[in-house]
CSV table of C-alpha atoms and ligand atoms in Angstrom, one decimal:
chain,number,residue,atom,x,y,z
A,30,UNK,CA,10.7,-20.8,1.1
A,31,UNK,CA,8.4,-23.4,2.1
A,32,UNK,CA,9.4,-23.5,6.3
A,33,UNK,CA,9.1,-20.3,8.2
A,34,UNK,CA,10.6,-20.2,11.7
A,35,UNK,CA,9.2,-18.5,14.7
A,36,UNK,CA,9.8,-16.6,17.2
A,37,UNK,CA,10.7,-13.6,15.1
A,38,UNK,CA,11.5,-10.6,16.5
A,39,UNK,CA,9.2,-7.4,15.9
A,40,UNK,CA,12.3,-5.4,14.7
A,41,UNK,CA,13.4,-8.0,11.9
A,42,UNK,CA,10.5,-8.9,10.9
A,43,UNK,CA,8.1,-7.1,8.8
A,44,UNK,CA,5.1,-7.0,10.4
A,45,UNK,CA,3.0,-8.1,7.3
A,46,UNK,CA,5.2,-11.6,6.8
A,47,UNK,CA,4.7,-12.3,10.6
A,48,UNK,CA,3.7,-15.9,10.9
A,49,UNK,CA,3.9,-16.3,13.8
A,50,UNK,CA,1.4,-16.8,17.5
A,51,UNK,CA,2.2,-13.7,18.8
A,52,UNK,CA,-0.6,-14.5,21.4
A,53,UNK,CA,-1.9,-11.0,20.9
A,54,UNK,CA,-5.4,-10.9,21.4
A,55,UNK,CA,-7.9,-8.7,18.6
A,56,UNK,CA,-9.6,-5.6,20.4
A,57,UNK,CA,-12.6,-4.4,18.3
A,58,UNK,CA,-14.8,-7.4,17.9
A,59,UNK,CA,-17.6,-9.8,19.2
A,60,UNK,CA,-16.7,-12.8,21.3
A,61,UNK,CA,-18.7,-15.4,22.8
A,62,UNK,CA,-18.3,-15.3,26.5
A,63,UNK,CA,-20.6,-17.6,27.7
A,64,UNK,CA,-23.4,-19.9,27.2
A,65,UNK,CA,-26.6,-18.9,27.9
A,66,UNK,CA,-28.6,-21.2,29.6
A,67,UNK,CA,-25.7,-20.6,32.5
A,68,UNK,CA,-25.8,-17.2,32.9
A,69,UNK,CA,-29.4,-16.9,35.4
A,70,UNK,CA,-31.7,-14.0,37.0
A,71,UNK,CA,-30.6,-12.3,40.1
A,72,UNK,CA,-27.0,-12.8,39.8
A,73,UNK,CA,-23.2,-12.1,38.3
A,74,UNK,CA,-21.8,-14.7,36.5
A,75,UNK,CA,-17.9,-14.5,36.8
A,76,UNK,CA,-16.4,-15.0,33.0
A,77,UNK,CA,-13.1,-13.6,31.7
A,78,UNK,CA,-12.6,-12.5,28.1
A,79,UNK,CA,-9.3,-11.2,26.7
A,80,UNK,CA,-8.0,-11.4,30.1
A,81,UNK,CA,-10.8,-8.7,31.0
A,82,UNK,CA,-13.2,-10.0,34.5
A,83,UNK,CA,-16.4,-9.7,33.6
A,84,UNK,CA,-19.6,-10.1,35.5
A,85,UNK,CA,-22.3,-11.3,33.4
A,86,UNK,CA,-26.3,-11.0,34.0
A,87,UNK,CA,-29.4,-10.8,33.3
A,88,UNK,CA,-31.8,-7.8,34.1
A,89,UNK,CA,-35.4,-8.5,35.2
A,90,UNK,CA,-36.8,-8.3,31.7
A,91,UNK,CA,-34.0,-10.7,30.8
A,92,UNK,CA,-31.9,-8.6,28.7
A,93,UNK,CA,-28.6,-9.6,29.3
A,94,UNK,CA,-25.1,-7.7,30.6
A,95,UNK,CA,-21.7,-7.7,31.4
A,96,UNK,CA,-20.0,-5.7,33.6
A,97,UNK,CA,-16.3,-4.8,34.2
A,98,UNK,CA,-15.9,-7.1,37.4
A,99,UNK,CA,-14.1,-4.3,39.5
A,100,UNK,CA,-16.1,-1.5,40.9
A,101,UNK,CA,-14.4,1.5,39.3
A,102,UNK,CA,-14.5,3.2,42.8
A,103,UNK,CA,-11.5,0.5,44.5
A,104,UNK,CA,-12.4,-2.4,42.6
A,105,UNK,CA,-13.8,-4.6,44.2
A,106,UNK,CA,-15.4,-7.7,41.7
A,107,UNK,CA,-18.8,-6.8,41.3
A,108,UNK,CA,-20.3,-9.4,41.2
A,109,UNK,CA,-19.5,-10.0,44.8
A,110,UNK,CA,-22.6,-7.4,45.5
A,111,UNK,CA,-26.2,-7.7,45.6
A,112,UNK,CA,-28.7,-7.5,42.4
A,113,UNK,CA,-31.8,-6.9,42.4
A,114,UNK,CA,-32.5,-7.3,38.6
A,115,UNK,CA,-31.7,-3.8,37.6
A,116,UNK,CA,-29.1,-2.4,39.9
A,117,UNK,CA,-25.5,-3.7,41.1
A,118,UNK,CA,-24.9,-3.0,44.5
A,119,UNK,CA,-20.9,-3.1,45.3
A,120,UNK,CA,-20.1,-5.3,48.2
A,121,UNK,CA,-17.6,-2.7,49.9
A,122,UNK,CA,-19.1,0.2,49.8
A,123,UNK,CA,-22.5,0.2,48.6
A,124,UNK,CA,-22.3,2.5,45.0
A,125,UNK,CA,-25.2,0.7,42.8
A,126,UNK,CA,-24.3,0.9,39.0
A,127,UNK,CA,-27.2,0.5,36.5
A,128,UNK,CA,-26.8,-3.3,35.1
A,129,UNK,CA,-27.2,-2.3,31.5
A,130,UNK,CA,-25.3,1.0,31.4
A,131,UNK,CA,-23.2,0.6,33.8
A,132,UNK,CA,-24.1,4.4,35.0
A,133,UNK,CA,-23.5,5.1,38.7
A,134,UNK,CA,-27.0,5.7,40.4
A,135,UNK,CA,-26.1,5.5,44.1
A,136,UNK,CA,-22.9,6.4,46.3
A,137,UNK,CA,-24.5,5.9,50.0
A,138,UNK,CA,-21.4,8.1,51.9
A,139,UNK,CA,-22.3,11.2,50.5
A,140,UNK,CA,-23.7,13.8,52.6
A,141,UNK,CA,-26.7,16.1,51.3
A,142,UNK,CA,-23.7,19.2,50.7
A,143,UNK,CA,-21.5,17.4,49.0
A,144,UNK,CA,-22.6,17.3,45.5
A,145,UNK,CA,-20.0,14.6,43.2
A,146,UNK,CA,-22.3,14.2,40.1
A,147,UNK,CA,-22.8,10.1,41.1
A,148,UNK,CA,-24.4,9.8,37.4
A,149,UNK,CA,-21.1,10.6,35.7
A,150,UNK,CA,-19.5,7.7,37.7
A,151,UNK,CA,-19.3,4.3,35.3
A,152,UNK,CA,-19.1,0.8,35.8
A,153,UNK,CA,-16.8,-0.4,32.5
A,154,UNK,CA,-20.0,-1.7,30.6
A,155,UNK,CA,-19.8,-3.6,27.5
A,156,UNK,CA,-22.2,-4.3,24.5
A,157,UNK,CA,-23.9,-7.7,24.9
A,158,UNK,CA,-25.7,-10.0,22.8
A,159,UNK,CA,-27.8,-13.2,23.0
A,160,UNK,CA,-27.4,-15.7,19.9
A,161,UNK,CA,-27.1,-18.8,19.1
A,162,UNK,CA,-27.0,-20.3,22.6
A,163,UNK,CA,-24.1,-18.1,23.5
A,164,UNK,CA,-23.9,-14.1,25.1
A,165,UNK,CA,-21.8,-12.1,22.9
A,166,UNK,CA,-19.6,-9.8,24.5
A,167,UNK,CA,-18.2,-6.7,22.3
A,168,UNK,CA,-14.4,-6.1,23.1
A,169,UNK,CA,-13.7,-2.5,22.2
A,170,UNK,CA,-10.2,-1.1,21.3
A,171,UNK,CA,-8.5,-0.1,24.3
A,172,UNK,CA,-9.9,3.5,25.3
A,173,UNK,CA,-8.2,6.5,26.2
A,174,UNK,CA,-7.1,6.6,30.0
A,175,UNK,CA,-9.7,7.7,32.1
A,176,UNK,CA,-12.5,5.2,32.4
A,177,UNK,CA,-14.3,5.4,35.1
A,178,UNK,CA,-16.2,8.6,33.8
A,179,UNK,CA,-16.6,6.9,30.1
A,180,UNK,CA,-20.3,6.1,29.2
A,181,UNK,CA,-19.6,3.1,26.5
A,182,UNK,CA,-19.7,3.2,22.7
A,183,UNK,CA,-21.6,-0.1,20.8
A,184,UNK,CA,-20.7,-1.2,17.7
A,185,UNK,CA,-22.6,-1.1,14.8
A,186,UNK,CA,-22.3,-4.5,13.3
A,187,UNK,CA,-24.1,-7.5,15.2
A,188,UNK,CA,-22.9,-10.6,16.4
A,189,UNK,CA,-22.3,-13.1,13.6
A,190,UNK,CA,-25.1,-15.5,13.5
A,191,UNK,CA,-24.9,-19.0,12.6
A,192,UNK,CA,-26.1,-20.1,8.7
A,193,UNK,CA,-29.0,-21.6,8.3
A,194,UNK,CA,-31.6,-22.5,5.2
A,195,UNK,CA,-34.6,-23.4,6.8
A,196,UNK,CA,-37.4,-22.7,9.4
A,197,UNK,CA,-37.0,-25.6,11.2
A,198,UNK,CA,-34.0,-27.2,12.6
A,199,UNK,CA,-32.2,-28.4,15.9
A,200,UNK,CA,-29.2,-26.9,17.3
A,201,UNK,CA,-26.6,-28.0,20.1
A,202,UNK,CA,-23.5,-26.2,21.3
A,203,UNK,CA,-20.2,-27.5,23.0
A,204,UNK,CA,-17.5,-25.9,25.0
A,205,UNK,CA,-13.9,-26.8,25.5
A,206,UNK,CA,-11.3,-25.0,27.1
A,207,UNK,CA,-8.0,-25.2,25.9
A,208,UNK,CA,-4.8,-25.1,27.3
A,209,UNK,CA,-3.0,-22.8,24.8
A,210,UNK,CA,-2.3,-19.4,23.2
A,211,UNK,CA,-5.9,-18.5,20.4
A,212,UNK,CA,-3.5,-18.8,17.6
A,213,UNK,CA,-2.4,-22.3,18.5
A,214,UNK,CA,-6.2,-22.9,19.1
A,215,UNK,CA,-7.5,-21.1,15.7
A,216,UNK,CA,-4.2,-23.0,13.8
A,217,UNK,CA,-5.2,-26.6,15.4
A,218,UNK,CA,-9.0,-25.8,14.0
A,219,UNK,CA,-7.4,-24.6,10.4
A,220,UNK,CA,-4.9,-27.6,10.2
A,221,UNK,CA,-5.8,-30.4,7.4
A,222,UNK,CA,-3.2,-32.7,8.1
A,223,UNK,CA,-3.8,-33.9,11.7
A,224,UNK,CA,-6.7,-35.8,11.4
A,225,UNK,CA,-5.7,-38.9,10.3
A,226,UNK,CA,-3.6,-39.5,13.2
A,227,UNK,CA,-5.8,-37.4,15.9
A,228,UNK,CA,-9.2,-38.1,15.0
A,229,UNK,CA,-9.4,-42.0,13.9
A,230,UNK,CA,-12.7,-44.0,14.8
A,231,UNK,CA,-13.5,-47.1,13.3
A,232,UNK,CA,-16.6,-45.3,12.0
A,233,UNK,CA,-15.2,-42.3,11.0
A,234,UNK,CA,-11.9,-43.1,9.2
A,235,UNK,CA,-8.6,-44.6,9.6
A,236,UNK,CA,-4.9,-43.4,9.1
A,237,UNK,CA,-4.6,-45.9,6.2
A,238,UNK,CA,-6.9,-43.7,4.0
A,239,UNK,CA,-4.6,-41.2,3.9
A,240,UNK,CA,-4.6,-39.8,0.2
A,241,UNK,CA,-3.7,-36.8,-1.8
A,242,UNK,CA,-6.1,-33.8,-1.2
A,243,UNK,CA,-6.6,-30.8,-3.9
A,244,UNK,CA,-8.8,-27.9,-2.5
A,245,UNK,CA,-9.3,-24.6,-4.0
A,246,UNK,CA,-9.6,-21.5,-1.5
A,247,UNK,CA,-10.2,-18.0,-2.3
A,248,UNK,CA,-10.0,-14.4,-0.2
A,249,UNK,CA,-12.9,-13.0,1.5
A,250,UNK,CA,-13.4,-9.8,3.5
A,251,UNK,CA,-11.3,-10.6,6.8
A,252,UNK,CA,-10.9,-13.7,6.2
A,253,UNK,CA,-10.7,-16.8,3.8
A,254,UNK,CA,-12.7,-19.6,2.1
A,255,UNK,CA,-12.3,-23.5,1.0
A,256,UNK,CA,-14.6,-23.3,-1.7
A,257,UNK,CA,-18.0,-25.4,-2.1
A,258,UNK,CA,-16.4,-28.3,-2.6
A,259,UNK,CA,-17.7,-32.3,-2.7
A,260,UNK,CA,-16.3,-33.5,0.9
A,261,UNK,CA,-13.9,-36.7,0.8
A,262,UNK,CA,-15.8,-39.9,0.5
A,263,UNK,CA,-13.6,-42.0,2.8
A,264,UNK,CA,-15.5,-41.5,5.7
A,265,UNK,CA,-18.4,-43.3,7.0
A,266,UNK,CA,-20.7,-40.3,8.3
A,267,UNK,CA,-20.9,-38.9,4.5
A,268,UNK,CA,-21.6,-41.8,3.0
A,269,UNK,CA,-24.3,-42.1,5.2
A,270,UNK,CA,-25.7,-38.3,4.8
A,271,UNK,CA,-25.5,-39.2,0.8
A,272,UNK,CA,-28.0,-42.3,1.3
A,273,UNK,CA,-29.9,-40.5,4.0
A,274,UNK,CA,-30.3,-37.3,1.9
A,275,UNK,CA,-30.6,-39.1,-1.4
A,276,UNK,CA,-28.8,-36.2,-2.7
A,277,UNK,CA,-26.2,-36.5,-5.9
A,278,UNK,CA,-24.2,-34.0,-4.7
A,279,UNK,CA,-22.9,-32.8,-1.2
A,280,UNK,CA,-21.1,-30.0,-0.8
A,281,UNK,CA,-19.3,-28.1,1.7
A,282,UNK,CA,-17.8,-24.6,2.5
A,283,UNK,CA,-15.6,-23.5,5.5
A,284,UNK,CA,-15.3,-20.0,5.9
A,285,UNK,CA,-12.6,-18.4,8.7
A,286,UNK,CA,-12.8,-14.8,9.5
A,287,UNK,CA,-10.9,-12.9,12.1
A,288,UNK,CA,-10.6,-12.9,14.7
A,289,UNK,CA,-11.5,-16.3,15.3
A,290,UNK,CA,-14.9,-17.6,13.4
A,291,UNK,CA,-14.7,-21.0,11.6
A,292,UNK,CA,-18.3,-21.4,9.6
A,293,UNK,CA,-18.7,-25.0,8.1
A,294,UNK,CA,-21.8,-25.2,5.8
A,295,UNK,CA,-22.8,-28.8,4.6
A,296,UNK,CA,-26.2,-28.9,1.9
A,297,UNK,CA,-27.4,-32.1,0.8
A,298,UNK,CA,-30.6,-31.7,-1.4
A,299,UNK,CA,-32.7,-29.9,1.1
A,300,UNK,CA,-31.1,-31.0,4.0
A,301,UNK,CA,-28.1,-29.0,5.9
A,302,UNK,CA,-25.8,-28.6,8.5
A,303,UNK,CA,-23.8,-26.2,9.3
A,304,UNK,CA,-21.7,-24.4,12.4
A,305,UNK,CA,-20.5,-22.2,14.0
A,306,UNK,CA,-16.8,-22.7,15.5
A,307,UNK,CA,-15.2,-20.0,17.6
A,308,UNK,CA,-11.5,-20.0,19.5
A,309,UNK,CA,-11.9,-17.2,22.5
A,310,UNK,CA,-8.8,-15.8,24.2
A,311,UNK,CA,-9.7,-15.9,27.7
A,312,UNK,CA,-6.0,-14.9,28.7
A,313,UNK,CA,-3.0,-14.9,27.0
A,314,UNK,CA,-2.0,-18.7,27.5
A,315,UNK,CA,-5.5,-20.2,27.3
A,316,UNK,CA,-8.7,-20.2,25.3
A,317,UNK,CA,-12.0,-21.5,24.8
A,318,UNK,CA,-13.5,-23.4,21.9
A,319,UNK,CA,-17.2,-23.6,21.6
A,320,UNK,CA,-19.1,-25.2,18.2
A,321,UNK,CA,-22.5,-24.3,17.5
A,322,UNK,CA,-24.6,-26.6,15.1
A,323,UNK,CA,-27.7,-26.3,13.3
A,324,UNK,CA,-29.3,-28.7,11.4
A,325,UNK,CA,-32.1,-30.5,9.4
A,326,UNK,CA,-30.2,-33.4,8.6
A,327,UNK,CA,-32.2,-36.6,10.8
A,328,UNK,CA,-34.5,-33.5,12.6
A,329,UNK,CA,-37.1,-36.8,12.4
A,330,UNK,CA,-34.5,-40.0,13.8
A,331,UNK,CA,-35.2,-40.0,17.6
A,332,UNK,CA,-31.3,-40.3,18.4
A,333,UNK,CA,-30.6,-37.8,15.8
A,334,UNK,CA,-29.2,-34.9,18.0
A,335,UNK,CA,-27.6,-36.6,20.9
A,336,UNK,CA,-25.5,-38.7,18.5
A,337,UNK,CA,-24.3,-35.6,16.7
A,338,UNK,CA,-23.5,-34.4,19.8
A,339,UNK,CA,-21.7,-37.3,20.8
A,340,UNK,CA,-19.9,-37.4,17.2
A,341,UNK,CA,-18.5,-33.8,18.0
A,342,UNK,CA,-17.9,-34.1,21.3
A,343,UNK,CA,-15.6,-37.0,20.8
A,344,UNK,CA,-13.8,-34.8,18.0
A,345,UNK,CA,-13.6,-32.1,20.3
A,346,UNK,CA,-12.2,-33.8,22.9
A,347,UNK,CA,-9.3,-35.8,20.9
A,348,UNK,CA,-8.3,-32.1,20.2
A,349,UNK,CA,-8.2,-31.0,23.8
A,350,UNK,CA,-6.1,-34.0,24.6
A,351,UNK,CA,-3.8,-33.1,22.0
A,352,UNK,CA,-3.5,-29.6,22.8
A,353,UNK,CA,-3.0,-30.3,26.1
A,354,UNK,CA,0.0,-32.7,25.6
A,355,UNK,CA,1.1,-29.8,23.2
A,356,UNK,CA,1.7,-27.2,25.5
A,357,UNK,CA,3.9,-29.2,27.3
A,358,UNK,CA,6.3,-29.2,24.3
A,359,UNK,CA,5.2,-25.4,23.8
A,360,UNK,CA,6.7,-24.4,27.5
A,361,UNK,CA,10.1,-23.5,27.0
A,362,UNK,CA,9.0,-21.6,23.2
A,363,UNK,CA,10.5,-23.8,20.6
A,364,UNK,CA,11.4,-23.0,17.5
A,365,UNK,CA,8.7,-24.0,15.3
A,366,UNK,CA,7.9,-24.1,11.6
A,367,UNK,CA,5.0,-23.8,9.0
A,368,UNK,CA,5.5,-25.6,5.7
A,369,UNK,CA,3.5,-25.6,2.6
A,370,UNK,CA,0.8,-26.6,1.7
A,371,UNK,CA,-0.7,-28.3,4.7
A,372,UNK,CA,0.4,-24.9,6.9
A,373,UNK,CA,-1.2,-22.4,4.3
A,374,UNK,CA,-4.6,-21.8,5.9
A,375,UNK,CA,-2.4,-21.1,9.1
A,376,UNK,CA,0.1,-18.6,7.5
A,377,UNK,CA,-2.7,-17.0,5.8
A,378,UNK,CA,-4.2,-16.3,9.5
A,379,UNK,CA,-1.4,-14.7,10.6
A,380,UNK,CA,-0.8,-12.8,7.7
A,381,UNK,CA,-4.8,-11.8,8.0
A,382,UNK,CA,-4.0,-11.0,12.0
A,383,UNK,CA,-0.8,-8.8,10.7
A,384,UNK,CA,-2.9,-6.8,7.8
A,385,UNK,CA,-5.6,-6.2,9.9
A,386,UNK,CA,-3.6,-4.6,12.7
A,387,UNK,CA,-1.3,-3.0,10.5
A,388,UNK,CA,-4.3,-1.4,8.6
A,389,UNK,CA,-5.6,-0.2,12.6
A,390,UNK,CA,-2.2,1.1,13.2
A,391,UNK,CA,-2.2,3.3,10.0
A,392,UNK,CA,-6.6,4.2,9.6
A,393,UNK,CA,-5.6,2.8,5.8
A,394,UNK,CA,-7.3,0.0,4.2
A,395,UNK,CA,-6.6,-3.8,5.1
A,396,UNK,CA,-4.4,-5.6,2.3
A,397,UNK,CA,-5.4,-9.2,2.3
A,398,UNK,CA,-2.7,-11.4,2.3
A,399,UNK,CA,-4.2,-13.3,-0.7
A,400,UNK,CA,-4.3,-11.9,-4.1
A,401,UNK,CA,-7.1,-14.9,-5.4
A,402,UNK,CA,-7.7,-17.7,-5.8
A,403,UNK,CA,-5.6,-20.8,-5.1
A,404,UNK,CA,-5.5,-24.5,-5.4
A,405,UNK,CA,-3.7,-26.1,-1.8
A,406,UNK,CA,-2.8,-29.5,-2.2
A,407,UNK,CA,-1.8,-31.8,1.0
A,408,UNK,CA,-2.1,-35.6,2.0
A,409,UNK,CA,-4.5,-36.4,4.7
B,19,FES,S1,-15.1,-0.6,45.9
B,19,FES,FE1,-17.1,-0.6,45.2
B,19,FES,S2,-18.1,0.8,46.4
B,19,FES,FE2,-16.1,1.0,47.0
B,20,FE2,FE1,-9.2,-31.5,15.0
């Protein structure tokens, strides 16, 4: 049963075995939209998530928003108006929207007799949040027809945070977009077996360590985990970490949760690294992965975070390259396949994708596509 075979079609295939990209895109969670540091005072940052147009900024007290980016009277983008670090002034017309709530405050052409209640007017208004270098934008599940006089509804549950185990550490974030569907993204991230032939360095590793790899996983909520687990010796930057921490033991854990979070923990005595890896649907056919990294590990060595950087950034960009060459195979929708074990993680994710939207469809409780615990075993 090992090879599965994609496209299927919805009617033959239960929705549960799907493994396939489906490109659909999750409603009802966080995303990153955009850094930080690039979204400034006194004006609308263009960003699109989930092929939504948003226009992202910051109020005067520097509480950051996003807006719709269509005025809901004709649509114009709005963040081809004014801003005077509270209100949005539409460029066509002149309504002004409150930047935070999106509530109407202003629509100029009305005479003093003609009473349109201007405060039930809404811009489409999301739930924002500043972490980790990044704002989080919430994505809420479609909404009944009739936005436009909607005040919005935030979620209860924060942005996920990136780990960390002490008071002090660094932290550096890098953005990539990539030419391809989220699920070919969050697969590519998941995928053990390409990194002997995508991501060889002389200091890293070469294809002629390939070996046999055992790794236990188990289910967690929304998601899955490689267990704490001693990472592989072969390459160069944990031998170092081991001499550099004088540690015994190293371990690691990588966590993925829907819809599209990839945590990496590394401890070494009292040092630590870990991350924070997202893939974003920006529209159906491309996404953006950024990596978010905190860490203790050589806080003290001047070169310390710049050559992390550069480590990641090289690792990141061999997996741009190859995704780009990718979609070029992807065009004309091939037939592809999954097989065990190296494909696991990914069947698991579109089994978690299914579940999850199959529990949405019917209000009933998500069933995992794991039932426990289980040993993967792949060369790589
Ligand atoms: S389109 Fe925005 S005010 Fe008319
Ligand atoms: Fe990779």
């Amino acid at each position: 049963m090992g090879v599965v075979r994609w496209p299927f079609s919805m009617a033959t295939a239960d929705l549960l075995k799907r493994e396939a990209p489906d490109s659909l895109m999750l409603t009802g969670f966080w995303y990153r939209a955009y850094p930080s540091e690039k979204v400034k005072h006194g004006k609308l940052q263009k960003a699109m998530l989930l092929e939504i147009p948003l226009g992202l900024g910051r109020d005067r007290n520097g509480r950051a928003f996003a807006l719709r980016d269509a005025c809901p009277h004709r649509g114009m983008p709005l963040s081809c108006g004014r801003f005077d670090g509270e209100q949005v002034e539409c460029s066509y017309h002149g309504w002004k929207f409150d930047a935070l709530s999106g509530q109407c405050r202003l629509v100029p052409s009305l005479t003093a007799d003609q009473n349109i209640k201007v405060d039930r007017i809404y811009a489409g208004s999301f739930a924002c949040y500043e972490r980790d270098a990044f704002i989080w934008v919430f994505i809420p599940d479609p909404g009944p027809a009739g936005a436009g006089f909607t005040r919005r509804e935030d979620p209860s549950a924060a942005a996920p945070p990136v780990p960390t185990f002490s008071e002090k550490f660094k932290t550096a974030y890098l953005s990539a977009s990539l030419p391809c569907t989220v699920d070919h993204g969050i697969i590519g991230l998941m995928d053990p077996a390409h990194g002997p032939f995508v991501h060889q360095a002389w200091w890293w590793r070469s294809q002629h360590s390939i070996h046999e790899k055992k790794k236990d996983f188990e289910p967690i909520a929304n998601g899955f985990r490689m267990s704490a687990h001693t990472p592989s010796s072969n390459s160069a930057p944990y031998k170092l970490l081991k001499l550099y921490a004088d540690a015994d033991a190293i371990t690691t854990t990588i966590d993925f949760e829907l819809p599209n979070l990839r945590m990496e923990t590394i401890r070494a005595g009292k040092y630590w690294f870990s991350s924070l890896t997202t893939v974003t649907p920006i529209t159906r056919d491309q996404c953006r992965i950024d990596v978010v990294a905190c860490w203790n590990i050589f806080r003290f060595v001047p070169f310390g975070p710049s050559l992390l950087k550069f480590v990641f950034a090289k690792f990141v960009e061999q997996d741009r390259q190859t995704m780009e060459l990718q979609s070029q195979g992807l065009t004309q929708n091939p037939h592809l396949m999954l097989i065990d074990d190296a494909d696991r993680p990914a069947k698991w994710y579109f089994g978690l994708k299914a579940a999850h939207l199959e529990a949405k469809r019917t209000g009933s409780e998500m069933k995992h596509p794991m039932s426990g615990p289980v040993t993967l075993k792949w060369r790589s």
